[in-house]
Coordinates of C-alpha atoms (C1' of nucleotides) in Angstrom, one line a residue:
Chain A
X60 CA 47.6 -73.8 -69.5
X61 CA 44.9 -75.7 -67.0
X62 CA 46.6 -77.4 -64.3
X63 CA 44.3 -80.8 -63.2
X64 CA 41.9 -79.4 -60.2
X65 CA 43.0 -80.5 -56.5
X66 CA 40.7 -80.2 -53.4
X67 CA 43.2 -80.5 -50.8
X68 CA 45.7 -77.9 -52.0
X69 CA 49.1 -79.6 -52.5
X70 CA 51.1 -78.3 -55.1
X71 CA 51.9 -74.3 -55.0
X72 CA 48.9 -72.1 -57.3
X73 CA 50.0 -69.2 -58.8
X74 CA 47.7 -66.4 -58.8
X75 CA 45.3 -66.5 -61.7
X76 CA 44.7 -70.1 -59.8
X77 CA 44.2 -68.9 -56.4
X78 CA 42.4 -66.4 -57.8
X79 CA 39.7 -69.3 -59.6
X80 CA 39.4 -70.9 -56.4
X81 CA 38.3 -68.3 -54.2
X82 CA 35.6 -66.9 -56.6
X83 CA 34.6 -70.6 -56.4
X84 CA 34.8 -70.8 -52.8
X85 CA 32.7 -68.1 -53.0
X86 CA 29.7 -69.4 -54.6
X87 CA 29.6 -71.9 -51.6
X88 CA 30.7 -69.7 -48.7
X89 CA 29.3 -66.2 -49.1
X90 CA 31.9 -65.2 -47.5
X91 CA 36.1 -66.3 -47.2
X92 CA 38.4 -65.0 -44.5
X93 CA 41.9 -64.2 -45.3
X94 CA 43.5 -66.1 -42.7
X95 CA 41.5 -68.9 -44.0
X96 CA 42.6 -68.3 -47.4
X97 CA 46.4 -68.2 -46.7
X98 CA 45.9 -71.2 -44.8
X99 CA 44.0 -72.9 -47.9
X100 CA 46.7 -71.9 -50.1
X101 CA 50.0 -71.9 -47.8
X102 CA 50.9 -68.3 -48.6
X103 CA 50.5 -65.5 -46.4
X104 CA 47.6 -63.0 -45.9
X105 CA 49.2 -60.6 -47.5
X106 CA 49.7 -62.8 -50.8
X107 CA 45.7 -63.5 -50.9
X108 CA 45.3 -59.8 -49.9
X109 CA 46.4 -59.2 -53.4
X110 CA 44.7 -61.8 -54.9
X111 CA 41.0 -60.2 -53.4
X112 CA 42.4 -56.7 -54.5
X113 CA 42.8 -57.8 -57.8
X114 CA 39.9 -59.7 -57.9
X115 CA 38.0 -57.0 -56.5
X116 CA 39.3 -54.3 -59.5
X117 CA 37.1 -56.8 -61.9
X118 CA 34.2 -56.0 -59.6
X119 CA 34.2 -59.6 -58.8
X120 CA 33.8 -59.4 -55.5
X121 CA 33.6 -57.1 -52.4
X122 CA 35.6 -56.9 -49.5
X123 CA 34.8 -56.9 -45.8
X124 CA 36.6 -56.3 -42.8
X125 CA 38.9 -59.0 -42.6
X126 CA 38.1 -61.0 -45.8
X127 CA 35.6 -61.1 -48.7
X128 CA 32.3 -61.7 -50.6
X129 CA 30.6 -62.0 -53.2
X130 CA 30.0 -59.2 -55.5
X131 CA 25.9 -58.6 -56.4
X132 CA 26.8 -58.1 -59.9
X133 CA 28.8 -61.2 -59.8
X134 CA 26.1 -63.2 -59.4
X135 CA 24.2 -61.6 -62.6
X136 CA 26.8 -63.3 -65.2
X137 CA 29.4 -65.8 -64.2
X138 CA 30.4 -67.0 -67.4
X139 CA 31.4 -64.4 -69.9
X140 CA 34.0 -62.4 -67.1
X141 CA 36.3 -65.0 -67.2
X142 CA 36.9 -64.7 -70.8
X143 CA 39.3 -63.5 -72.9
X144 CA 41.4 -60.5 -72.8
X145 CA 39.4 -59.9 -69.8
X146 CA 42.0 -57.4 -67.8
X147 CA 42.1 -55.6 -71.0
X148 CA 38.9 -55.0 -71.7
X149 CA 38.8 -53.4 -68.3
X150 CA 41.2 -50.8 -68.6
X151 CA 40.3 -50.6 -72.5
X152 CA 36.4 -49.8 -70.5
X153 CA 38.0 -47.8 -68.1
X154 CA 39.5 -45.0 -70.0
X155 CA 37.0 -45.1 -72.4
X156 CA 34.2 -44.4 -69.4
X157 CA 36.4 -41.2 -68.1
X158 CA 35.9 -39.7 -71.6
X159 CA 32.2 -39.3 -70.5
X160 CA 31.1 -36.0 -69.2
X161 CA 28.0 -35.2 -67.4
X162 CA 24.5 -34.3 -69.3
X163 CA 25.5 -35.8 -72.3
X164 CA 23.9 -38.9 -74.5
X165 CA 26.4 -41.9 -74.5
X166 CA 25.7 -44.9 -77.3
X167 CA 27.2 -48.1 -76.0
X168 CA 26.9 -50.8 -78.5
X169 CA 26.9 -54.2 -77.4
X170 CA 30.0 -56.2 -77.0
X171 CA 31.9 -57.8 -74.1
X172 CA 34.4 -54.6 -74.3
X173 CA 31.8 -51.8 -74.2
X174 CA 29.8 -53.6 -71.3
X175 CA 33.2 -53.0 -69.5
X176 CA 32.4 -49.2 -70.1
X177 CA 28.7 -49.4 -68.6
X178 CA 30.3 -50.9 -65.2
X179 CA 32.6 -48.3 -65.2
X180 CA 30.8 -45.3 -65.5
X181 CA 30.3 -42.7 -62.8
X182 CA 28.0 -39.5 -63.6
X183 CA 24.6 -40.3 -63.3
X184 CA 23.5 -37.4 -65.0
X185 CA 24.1 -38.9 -68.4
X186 CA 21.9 -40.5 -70.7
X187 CA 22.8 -44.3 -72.1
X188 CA 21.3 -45.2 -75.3
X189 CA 22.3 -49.1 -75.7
X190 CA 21.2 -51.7 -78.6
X191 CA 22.5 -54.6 -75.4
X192 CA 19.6 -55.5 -73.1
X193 CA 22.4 -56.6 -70.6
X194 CA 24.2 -53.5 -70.6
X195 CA 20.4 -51.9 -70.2
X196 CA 20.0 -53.6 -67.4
X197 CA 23.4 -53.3 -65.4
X198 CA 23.0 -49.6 -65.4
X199 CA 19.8 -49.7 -64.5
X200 CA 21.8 -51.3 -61.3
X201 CA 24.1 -47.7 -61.0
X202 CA 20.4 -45.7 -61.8
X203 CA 21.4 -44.6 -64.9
X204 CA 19.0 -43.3 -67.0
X205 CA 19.0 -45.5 -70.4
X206 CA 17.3 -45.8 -73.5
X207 CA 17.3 -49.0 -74.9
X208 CA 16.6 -50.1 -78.7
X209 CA 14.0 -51.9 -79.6
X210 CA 14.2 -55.3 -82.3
X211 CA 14.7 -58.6 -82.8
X212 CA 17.1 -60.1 -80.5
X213 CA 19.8 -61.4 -82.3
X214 CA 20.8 -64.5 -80.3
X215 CA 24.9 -65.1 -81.2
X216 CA 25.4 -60.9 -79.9
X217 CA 22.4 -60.5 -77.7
X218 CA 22.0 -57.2 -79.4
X219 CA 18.7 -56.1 -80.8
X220 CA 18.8 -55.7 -84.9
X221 CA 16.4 -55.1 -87.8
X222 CA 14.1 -52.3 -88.6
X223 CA 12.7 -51.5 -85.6
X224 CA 16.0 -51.0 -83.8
X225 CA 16.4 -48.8 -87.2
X226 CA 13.7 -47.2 -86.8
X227 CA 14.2 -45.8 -82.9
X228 CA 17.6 -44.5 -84.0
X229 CA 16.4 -42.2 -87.0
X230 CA 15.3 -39.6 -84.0
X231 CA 18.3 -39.7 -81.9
X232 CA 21.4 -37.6 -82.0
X233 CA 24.3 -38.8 -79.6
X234 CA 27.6 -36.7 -78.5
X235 CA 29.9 -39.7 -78.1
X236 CA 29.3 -43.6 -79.2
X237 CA 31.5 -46.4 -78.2
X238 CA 31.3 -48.8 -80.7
X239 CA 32.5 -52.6 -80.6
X240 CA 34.1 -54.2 -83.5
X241 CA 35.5 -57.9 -84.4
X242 CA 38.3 -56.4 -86.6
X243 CA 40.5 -53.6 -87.4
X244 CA 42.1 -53.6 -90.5
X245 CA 44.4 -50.8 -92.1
X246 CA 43.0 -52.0 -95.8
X247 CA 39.6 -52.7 -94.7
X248 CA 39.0 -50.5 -91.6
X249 CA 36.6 -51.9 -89.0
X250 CA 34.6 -54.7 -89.2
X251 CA 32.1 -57.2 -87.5
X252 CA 31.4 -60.7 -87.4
X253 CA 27.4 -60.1 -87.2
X254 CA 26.0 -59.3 -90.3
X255 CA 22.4 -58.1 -88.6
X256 CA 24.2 -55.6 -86.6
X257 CA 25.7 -53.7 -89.5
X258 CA 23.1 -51.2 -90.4
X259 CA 23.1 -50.3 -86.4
X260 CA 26.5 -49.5 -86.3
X261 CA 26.4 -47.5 -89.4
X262 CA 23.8 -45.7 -88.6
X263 CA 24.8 -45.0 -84.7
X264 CA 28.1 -43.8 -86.3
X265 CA 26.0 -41.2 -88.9
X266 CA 24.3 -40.1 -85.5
X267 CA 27.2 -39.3 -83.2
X268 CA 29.5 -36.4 -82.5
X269 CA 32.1 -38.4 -81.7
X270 CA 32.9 -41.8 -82.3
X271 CA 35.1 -44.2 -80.1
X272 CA 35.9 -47.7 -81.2
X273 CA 37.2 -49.7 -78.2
X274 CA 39.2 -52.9 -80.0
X275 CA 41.6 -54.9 -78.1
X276 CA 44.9 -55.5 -79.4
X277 CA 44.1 -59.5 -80.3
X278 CA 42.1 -57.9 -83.6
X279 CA 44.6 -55.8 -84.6
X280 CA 45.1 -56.3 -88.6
X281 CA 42.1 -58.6 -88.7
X282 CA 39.3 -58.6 -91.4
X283 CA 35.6 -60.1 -90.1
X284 CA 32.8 -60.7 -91.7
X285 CA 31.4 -57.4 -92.9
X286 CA 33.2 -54.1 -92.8
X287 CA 31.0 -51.4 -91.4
X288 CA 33.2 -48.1 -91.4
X289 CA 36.9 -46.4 -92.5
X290 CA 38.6 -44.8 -90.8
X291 CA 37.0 -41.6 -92.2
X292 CA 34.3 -42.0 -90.0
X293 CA 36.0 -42.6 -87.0
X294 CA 37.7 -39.9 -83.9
X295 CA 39.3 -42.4 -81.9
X296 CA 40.4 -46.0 -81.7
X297 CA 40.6 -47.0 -77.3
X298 CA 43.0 -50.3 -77.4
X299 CA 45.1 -52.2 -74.9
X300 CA 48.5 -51.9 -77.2
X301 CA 50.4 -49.8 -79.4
X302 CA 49.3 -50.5 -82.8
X303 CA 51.1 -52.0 -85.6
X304 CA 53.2 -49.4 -87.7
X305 CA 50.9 -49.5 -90.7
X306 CA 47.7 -49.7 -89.2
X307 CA 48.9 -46.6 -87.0
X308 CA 50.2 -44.4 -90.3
X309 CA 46.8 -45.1 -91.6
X310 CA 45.2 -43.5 -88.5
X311 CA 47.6 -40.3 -88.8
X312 CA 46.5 -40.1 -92.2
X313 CA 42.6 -40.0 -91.3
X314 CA 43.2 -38.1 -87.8
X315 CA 42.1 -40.9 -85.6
X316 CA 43.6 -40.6 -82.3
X317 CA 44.6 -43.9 -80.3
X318 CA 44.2 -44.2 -76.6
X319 CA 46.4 -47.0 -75.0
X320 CA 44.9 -48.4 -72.2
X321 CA 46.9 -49.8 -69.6
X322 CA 47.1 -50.2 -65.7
X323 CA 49.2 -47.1 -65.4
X324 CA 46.3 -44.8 -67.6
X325 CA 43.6 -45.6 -65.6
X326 CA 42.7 -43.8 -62.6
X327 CA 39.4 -45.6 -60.9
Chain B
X56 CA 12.2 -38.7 -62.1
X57 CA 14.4 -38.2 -59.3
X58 CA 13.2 -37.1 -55.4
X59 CA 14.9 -34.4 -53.5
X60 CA 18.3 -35.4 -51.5
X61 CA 18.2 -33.2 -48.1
X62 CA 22.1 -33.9 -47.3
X63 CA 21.8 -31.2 -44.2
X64 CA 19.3 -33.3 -41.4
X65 CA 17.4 -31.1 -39.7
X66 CA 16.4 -32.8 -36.5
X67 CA 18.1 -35.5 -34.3
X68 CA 17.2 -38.8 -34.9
X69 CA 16.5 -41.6 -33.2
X70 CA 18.1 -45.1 -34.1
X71 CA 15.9 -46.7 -35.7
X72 CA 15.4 -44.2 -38.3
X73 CA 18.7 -43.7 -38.8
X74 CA 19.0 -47.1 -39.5
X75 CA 16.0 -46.9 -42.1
X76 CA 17.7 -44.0 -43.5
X77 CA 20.9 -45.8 -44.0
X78 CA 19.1 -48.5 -46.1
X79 CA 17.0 -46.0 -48.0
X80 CA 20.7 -45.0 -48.9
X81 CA 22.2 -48.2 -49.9
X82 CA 19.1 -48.4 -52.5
X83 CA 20.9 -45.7 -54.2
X84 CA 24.0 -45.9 -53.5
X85 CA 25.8 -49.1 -53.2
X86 CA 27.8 -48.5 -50.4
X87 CA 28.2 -45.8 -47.6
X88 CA 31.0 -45.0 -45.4
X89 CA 30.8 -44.5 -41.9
X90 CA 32.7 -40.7 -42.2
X91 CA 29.9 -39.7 -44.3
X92 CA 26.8 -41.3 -42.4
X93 CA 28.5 -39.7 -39.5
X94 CA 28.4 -36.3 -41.3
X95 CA 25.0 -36.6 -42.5
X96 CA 23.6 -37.4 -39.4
X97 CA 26.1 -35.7 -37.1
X98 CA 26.8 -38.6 -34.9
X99 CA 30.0 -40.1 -34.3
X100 CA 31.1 -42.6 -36.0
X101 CA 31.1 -45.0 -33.2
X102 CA 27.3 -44.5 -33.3
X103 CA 26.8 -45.5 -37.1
X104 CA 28.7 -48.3 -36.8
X105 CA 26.3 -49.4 -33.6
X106 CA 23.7 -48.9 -36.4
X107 CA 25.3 -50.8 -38.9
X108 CA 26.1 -53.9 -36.4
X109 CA 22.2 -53.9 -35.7
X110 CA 21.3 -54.0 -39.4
X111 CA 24.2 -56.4 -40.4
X112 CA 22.5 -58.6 -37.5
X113 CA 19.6 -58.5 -39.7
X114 CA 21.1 -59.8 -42.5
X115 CA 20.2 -56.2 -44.2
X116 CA 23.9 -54.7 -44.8
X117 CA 27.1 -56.2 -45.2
X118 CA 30.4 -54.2 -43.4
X119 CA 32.9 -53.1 -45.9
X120 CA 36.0 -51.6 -44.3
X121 CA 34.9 -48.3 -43.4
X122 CA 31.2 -48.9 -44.5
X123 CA 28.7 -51.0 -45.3
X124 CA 26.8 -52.4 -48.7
X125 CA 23.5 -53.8 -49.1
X126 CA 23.5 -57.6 -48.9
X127 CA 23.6 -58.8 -52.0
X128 CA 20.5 -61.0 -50.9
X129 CA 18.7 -58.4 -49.8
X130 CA 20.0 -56.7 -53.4
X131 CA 17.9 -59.5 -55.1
X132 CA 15.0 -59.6 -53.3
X133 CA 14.4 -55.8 -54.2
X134 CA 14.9 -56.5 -58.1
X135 CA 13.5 -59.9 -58.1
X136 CA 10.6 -59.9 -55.6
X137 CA 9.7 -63.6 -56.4
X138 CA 9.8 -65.1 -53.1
X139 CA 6.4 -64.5 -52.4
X140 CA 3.9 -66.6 -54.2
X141 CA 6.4 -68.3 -56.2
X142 CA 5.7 -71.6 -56.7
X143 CA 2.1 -70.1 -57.4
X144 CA 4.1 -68.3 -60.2
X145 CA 5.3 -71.3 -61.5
X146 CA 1.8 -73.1 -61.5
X147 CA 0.9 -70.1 -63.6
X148 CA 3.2 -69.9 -65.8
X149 CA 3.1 -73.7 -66.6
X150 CA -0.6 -73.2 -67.3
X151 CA -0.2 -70.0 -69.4
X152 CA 2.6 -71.5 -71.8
X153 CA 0.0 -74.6 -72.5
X154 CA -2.3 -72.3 -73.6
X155 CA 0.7 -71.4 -76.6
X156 CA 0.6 -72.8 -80.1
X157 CA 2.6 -73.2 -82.4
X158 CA 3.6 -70.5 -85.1
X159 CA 1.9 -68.1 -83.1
X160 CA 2.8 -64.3 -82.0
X161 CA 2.9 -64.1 -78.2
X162 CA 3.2 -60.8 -75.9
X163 CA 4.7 -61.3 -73.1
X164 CA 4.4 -58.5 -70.1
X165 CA 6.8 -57.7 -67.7
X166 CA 6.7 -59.1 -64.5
X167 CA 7.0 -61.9 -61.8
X168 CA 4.5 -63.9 -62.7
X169 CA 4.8 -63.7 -66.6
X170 CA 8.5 -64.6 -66.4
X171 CA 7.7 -68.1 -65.4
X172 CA 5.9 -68.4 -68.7
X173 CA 8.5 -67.8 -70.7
X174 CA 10.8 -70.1 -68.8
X175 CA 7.6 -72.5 -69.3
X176 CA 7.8 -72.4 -73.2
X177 CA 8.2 -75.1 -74.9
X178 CA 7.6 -74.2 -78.7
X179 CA 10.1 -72.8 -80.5
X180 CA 8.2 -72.4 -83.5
X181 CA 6.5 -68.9 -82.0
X182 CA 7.7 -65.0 -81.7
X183 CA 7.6 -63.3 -78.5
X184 CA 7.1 -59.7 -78.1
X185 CA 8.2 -58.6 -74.9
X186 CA 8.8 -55.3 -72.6
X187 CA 11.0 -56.8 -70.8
X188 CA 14.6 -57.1 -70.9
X189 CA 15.5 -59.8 -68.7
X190 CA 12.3 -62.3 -70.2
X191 CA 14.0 -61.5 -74.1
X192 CA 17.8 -62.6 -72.2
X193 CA 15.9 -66.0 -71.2
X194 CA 14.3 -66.6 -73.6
X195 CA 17.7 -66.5 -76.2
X196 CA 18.7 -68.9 -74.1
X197 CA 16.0 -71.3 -74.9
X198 CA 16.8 -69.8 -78.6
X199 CA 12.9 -68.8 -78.9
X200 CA 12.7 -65.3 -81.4
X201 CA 12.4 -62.9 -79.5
X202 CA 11.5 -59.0 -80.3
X203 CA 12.4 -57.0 -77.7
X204 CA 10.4 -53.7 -77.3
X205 CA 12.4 -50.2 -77.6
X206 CA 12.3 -47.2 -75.1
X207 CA 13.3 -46.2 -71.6
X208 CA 13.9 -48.5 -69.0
X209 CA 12.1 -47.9 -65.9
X210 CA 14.1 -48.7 -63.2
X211 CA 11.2 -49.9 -60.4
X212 CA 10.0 -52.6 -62.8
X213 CA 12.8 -53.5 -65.8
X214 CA 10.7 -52.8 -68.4
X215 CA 10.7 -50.4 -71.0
X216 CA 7.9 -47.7 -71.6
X217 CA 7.4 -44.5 -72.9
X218 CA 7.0 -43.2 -76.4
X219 CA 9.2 -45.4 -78.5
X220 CA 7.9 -48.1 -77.1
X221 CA 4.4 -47.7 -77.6
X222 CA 5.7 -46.1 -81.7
X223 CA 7.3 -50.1 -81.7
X224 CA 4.0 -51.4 -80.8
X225 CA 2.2 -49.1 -83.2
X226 CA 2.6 -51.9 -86.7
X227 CA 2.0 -55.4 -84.3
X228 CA -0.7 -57.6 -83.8
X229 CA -0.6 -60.3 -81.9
X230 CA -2.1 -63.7 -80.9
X231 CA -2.1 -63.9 -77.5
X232 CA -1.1 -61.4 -74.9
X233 CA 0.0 -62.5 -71.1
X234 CA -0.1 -59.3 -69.2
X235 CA 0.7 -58.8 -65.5
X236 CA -1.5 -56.9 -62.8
X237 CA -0.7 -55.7 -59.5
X238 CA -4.2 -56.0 -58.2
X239 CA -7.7 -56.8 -59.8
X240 CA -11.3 -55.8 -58.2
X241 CA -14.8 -56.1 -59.5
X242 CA -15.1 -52.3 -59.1
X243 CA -12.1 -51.0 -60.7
X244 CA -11.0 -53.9 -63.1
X245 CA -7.2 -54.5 -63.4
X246 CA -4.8 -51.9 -61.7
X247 CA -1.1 -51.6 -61.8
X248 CA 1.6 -50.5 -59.3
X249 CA 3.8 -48.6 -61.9
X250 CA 2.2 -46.0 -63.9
X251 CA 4.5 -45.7 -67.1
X252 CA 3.5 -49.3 -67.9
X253 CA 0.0 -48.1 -68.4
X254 CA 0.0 -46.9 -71.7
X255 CA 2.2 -50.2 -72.8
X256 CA -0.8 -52.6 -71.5
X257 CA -3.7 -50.5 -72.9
X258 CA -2.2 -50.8 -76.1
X259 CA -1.0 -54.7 -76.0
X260 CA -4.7 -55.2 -74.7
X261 CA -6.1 -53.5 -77.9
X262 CA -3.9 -55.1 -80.5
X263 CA -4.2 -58.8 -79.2
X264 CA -6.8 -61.3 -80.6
X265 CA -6.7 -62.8 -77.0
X266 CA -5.7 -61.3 -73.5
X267 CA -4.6 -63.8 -70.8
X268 CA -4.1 -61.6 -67.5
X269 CA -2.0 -64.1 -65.1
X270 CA -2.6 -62.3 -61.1
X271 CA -1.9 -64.3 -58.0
X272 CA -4.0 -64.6 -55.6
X273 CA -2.7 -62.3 -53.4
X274 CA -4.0 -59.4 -55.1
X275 CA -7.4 -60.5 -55.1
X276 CA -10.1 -57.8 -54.4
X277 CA -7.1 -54.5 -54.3
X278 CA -6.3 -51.6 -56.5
X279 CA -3.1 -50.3 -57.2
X280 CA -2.0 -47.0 -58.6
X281 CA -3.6 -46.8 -62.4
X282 CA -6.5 -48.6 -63.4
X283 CA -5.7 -50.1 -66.8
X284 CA -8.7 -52.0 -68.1
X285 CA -12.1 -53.2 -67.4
X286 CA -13.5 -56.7 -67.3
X287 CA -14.5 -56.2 -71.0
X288 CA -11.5 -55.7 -72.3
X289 CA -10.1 -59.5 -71.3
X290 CA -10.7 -62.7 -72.1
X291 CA -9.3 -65.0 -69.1
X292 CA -7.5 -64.7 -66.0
X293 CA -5.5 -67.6 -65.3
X294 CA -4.2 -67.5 -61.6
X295 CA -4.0 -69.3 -58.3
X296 CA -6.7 -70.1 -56.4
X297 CA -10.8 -69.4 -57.0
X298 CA -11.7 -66.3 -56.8
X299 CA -14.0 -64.5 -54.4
X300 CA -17.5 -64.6 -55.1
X301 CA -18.1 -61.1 -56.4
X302 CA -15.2 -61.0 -58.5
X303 CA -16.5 -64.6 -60.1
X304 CA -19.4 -62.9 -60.9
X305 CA -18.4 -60.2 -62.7
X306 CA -15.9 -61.9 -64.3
X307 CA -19.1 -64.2 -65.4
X308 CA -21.1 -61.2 -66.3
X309 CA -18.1 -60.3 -69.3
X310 CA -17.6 -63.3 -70.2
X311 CA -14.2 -63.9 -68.6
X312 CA -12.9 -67.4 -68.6
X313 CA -11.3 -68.4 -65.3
X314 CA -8.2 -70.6 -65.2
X315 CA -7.2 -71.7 -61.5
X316 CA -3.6 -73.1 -62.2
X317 CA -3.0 -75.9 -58.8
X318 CA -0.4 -78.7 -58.8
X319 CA -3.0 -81.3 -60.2
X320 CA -3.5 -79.5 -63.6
X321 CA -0.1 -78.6 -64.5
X322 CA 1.5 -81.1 -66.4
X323 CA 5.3 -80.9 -66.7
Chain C
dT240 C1' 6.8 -35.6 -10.7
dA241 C1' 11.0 -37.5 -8.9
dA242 C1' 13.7 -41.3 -8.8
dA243 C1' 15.3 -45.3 -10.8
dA244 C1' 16.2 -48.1 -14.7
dT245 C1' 17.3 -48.5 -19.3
dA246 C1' 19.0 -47.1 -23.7
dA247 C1' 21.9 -44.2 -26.5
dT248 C1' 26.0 -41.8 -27.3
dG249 C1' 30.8 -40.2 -27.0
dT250 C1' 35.6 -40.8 -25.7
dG251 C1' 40.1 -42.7 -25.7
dA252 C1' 43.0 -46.7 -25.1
dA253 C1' 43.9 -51.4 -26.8
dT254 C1' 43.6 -54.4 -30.5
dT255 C1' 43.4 -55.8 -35.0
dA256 C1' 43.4 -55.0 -40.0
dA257 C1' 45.0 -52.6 -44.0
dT258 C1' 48.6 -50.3 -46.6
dA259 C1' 53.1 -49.2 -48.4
dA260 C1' 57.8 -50.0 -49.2
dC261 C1' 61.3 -52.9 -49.9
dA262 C1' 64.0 -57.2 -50.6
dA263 C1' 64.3 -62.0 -51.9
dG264 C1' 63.0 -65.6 -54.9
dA265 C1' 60.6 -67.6 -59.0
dA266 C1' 59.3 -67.3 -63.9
dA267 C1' 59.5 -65.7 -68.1
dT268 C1' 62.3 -63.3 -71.9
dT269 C1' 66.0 -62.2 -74.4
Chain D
dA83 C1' 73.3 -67.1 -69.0
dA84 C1' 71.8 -62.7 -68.1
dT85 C1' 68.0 -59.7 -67.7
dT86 C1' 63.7 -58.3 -66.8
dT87 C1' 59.2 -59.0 -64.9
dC88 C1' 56.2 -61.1 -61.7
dT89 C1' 55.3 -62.9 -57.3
dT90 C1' 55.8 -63.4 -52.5
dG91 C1' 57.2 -62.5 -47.8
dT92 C1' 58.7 -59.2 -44.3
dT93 C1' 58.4 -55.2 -41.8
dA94 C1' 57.1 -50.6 -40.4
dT95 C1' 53.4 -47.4 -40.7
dT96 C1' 48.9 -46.0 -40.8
dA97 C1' 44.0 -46.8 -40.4
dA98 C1' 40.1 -49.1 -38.9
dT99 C1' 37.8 -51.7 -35.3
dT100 C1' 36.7 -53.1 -30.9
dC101 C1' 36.3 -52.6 -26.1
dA102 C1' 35.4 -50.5 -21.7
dC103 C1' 33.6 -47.0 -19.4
dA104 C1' 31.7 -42.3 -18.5
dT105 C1' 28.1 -39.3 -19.7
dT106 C1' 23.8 -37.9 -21.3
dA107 C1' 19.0 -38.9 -23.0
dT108 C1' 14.9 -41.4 -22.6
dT109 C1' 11.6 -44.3 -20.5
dT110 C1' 9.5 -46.5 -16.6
dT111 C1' 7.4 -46.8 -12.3
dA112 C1' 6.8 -45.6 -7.5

DNA sequence: TAAAATAATGTGAATTAATAACAAGAAATT
DNA sequence: AATTTCTTGTTATTAATTCACATTATTTTA
């Protein structure tokens, strides 16, 4: 639904649009006013008020007396925030994050949902233990302590694989893991489109209290390539949505609880 | 390895170190609000905020509503410190990745300097071991292998150390090595700033064929904190300008080749 | 050292910005 | 077409910020 791009703002944006605009005002400006803004966009203050309150839930930005600017973290990774099921994945990394208590060991695994948890977390008095340089390196931002795994870097996930990664797990123990996966399936259970980062998952999952699988709702009753766990091994699926009815019987039956995240359920 | 928070202040104190302490603050917190600076240093509030206009004035803070953040330039410049002597970096750098051939296995250190090199890189027909997290991300990008070394991630410098590190080290052998060095002197050899990182180098250093240590020349003739080899342990220094005379002549005495890196004798 | 000048702080009123609640209008769903 | 959800504007309320000025430290210099 892309709308052709106008510099002198004629037609009426809706929000998702406005919102576009200002983070790329943004990367010129360093900083955006709200009365400029509702002059930009003929709406009132209050209207772009919103739009910089969303935009500042997604960590996007900060505000400022008066208006706006550019969030530090922003700056780190443009691209993949704008992606898909993006709102989701925040609350989905939301709830999942307030799950955490302090002094305990936390796996992240990488994906674009768990990084979601990283940004989110608030006890420093936690250990991470990640197999995502990225997410390493975000919380190394908040001072979290983390652990990251050692490997090859596998370039499609940016997740570190093989038998070194392997090897550094085969000493570690941790209370909860938050593990990412491509599909969810009620036949098949969960799967992942990366083959290399199979034998991580598994054995992270072997390792770990508790596990937590945050999924959005988009991979509900999908198969990828390799299936890496049933629903035996699993405590709890985090999601955006309600799942399907089977996929949800087949939970009951294996005692997997299911946390829906939505806007309501999250308390930042 | 955390330092003691006094949250009661003893004595009064004076503006400009309360305006120090405020920064010292934001480097590990994010953001402050003026209710709690006003707390902690039993002012008003009226008198933190005079402290925060002086420091926005400076370009050091930005105001929040009801606080302040670090600027998000200021943000970068303490994780990235490569303003200074950067295009002396680059020169580096450029050098350093000549040096590369193909098919070989390449260490690459941590650090300002050494980053350029792998942004220099122009084989892909080589590994790279690496410490650091951010050179592994770039170097994805230019879809180079990359193995990515395992451990802790030291929050000062971005690079991993500590035991599972140096175990990941333990079966490698490599090529070349580029390490980094916060200072170099004819007495004490090469010195680092960060002392976790010492056990990483000394072992690098001892499973290389050849070690490259890339130092600007701003660090000419100083120690920093840990000594982390002699002369005898190297085989070439490649940096910025010639060196002074008594460093030239012990670098002459072990047999260390000297690259001086300049505009004329890179070639993009 | 005392007096004067300057700087720093606190106070409260005036101004401006932010929030919250609600109603009207537009878009999307059924 | 009717209903629901989303978006926007309006207004009242609350909170934050600024401003002006009085008071108290601190520094300067006669």
């Amino acid at each position: 639904m892309k709308k052709g791009k106008v510099h002198k703002q004629e037609k009426k944006l809706n929000p998702q649009e406005r919102q576009q605009e200002i983070i790329k005002l943004l990367k010129n400006k360093s900083e955006v006013k709200f009365s400029e803004l509702s002059k930009i966009f003929r709406v009132t203050e209050m209207t772009v008020r919103r739009d910089i309150e969303k935009l500042e839930e997604k960590k996007l930005l900060y505000r400022t007396v008066g208006g706006a600017i550019l969030s530090p973290i922003k700056q780190l990774d443009l691209r993949d925030r704008m992606k898909l099921m993006m709102d989701e994945k925040i609350h989905i990394g939301k709830v999942a994050a307030s799950l955490i208590k302090p002094n305990e060991a936390i796996f992240i695994d990488s994906g674009t949902t768990t990084i979601q948890i990283s940004r989110q977390l608030k006890y420093k008095e936690i250990t991470v233990i990640t197999n995502a340089p990225k997410i390493a390196l975000e919380l190394q931002e908040l001072r979290i302590p983390t652990i990251l795994l050692g490997g090859q870097l596998e370039g499609s996930t940016l997740s570190v694989v093989g038998p070194i990664a392997e090897t550094n797990l085969k000493d570690m123990k941790f209370h909860r893991a938050f593990i990412a996966a491509s599909g969810v399936s009620s036949n098949n259970g969960l799967s992942n489109a990366n083959y290399f980062e199979l034998q991580i998952k598994k054995l992270v999952i072997e390792r770990s209290q508790e596990v937590n699988v945050v999924i959005d709702s988009s991979k509900f009753e999908s198969d990828s390539l390799v299936s890496f766990a049933k629903f035996d091994k699993i405590d709890r699926i985090i999601t955006d949505r309600p799942l399907p009815q089977k996929l949800l019987n087949t939970c009951e039956k294996y005692n997997v609880e299911i946390i829906i995240a939505s806007e309501s359920n999250v308390y930042s």
